[in-house]
Amino acid sequence: MPPATKITKEMILTCGYEPVKTNGIESINARNLAKNLGCSTQPIYSQFPNVEQLNQSIHDLACEKFEQDVRNGDPSVSFLRSSYLKLVNLAKTQDKVFQLIYLSKYCEGHG
């Protein structure tokens, strides 16, 4: 019998971030994540005690991804202008991610 694949925290977060882009943070639950990862819910709950902490971590990942995108902006454009344009673009093209980062309860860190 082959050894079981180790499900890492990073794998869970990456898998959880994808549906958020189209369906919002409300679409996240342990069963769906486990199904997409091809495992039981046990690895998810061993990394995150509850779904609220999982959602907070997905929020933090979304923030990191956006911050990295802003940092990698066009150096010929002022940082402030580039940041503003990226923010507007995020709101227009990935409204669910924008809502998660800026309008959800997770942006206050209370998740």
Short mmCIF file of C-alpha atoms in Angstrom, two decimals:
data_model
loop_
_atom_site.label_atom_id
_atom_site.label_comp_id
_atom_site.label_asym_id
_atom_site.label_seq_id
_atom_site.Cartn_x
_atom_site.Cartn_y
_atom_site.Cartn_z
CA MET A 1 0.00 0.00 0.00
CA PRO A 2 1.48 3.41 -0.96
CA PRO A 3 2.08 5.92 1.82
CA ALA A 4 -0.66 8.47 2.39
CA THR A 5 -0.07 11.90 0.94
CA LYS A 6 0.64 14.45 3.64
CA ILE A 7 -1.83 17.32 3.45
CA THR A 8 0.00 20.49 4.44
CA LYS A 9 -1.37 23.76 5.72
CA GLU A 10 -0.23 25.43 2.49
CA MET A 11 -2.12 22.86 0.40
CA ILE A 12 -5.30 23.49 2.40
CA LEU A 13 -4.98 27.27 2.08
CA THR A 14 -4.26 27.16 -1.64
CA CYS A 15 -7.20 24.83 -2.21
CA GLY A 16 -9.41 27.07 -0.07
CA TYR A 17 -8.37 30.28 -1.82
CA GLU A 18 -9.44 29.13 -5.30
CA PRO A 19 -13.22 28.89 -4.68
CA VAL A 20 -13.14 32.17 -2.76
CA LYS A 21 -12.19 33.98 -5.97
CA THR A 22 -15.51 33.09 -7.58
CA ASN A 23 -17.86 32.15 -4.75
CA GLY A 24 -16.67 34.15 -1.74
CA ILE A 25 -15.48 33.07 1.70
CA GLU A 26 -18.96 31.80 2.56
CA SER A 27 -18.40 28.89 0.17
CA ILE A 28 -15.60 27.43 2.30
CA ASN A 29 -16.31 24.37 4.40
CA ALA A 30 -14.20 21.42 5.51
CA ARG A 31 -16.13 18.81 3.51
CA ASN A 32 -15.71 20.57 0.18
CA LEU A 33 -12.05 21.26 0.85
CA ALA A 34 -11.47 17.63 1.82
CA LYS A 35 -13.19 16.47 -1.35
CA ASN A 36 -11.03 18.78 -3.50
CA LEU A 37 -7.89 17.64 -1.68
CA GLY A 38 -8.86 13.97 -1.95
CA CYS A 39 -8.78 13.35 1.80
CA SER A 40 -10.99 13.24 4.86
CA THR A 41 -11.70 16.32 6.96
CA GLN A 42 -9.19 15.11 9.59
CA PRO A 43 -6.12 16.78 7.99
CA ILE A 44 -8.01 20.06 7.76
CA TYR A 45 -9.09 20.01 11.39
CA SER A 46 -5.60 18.96 12.49
CA GLN A 47 -4.25 22.19 10.96
CA PHE A 48 -7.19 24.46 11.80
CA PRO A 49 -9.28 23.89 14.96
CA ASN A 50 -12.36 25.39 13.32
CA VAL A 51 -13.60 26.88 10.06
CA GLU A 52 -13.34 30.43 11.41
CA GLN A 53 -9.59 30.06 11.84
CA LEU A 54 -9.35 28.48 8.39
CA ASN A 55 -11.23 31.43 6.91
CA GLN A 56 -9.00 33.89 8.77
CA SER A 57 -5.94 32.15 7.31
CA ILE A 58 -7.44 32.25 3.81
CA HIS A 59 -8.05 35.97 4.33
CA ASP A 60 -4.42 36.42 5.39
CA LEU A 61 -3.27 34.53 2.28
CA ALA A 62 -5.42 36.76 0.06
CA CYS A 63 -3.87 39.83 1.71
CA GLU A 64 -0.37 38.48 1.15
CA LYS A 65 -1.11 37.76 -2.51
CA PHE A 66 -2.48 41.25 -3.05
CA GLU A 67 0.41 42.90 -1.21
CA GLN A 68 2.87 40.94 -3.35
CA ASP A 69 1.04 42.06 -6.48
CA VAL A 70 1.27 45.69 -5.33
CA ARG A 71 4.99 45.34 -4.55
CA ASN A 72 5.59 43.89 -8.01
CA GLY A 73 3.96 46.91 -9.65
CA ASP A 74 5.38 48.88 -12.54
CA PRO A 75 8.46 50.75 -11.25
CA SER A 76 7.93 53.52 -13.79
CA VAL A 77 4.63 54.44 -12.08
CA SER A 78 4.56 55.99 -8.62
CA PHE A 79 3.93 53.48 -5.86
CA LEU A 80 0.80 55.32 -4.70
CA ARG A 81 -0.71 55.43 -8.19
CA SER A 82 0.22 51.81 -8.86
CA SER A 83 -1.32 50.72 -5.55
CA TYR A 84 -4.50 52.63 -6.26
CA LEU A 85 -4.81 51.15 -9.75
CA LYS A 86 -4.24 47.62 -8.46
CA LEU A 87 -6.88 48.14 -5.78
CA VAL A 88 -9.42 49.39 -8.31
CA ASN A 89 -8.56 46.49 -10.62
CA LEU A 90 -9.02 44.00 -7.77
CA ALA A 91 -12.45 45.45 -6.98
CA LYS A 92 -13.47 45.27 -10.66
CA THR A 93 -12.07 41.87 -11.62
CA GLN A 94 -12.06 39.88 -8.37
CA ASP A 95 -14.89 41.34 -6.36
CA LYS A 96 -15.12 38.35 -3.98
CA VAL A 97 -11.43 38.65 -3.08
CA PHE A 98 -11.85 42.42 -2.63
CA GLN A 99 -14.80 41.80 -0.31
CA LEU A 100 -12.80 39.25 1.67
CA ILE A 101 -9.79 41.52 2.08
CA TYR A 102 -11.56 44.82 2.76
CA LEU A 103 -15.18 44.21 3.74
CA SER A 104 -15.27 40.99 5.73
CA LYS A 105 -15.04 40.48 9.45
CA TYR A 106 -11.67 38.80 8.84
CA CYS A 107 -10.03 42.10 7.89
CA GLU A 108 -10.27 43.06 11.55
CA GLY A 109 -8.62 39.83 12.65
CA HIS A 110 -11.60 38.63 14.69
CA GLY A 111 -12.23 35.49 12.62
#
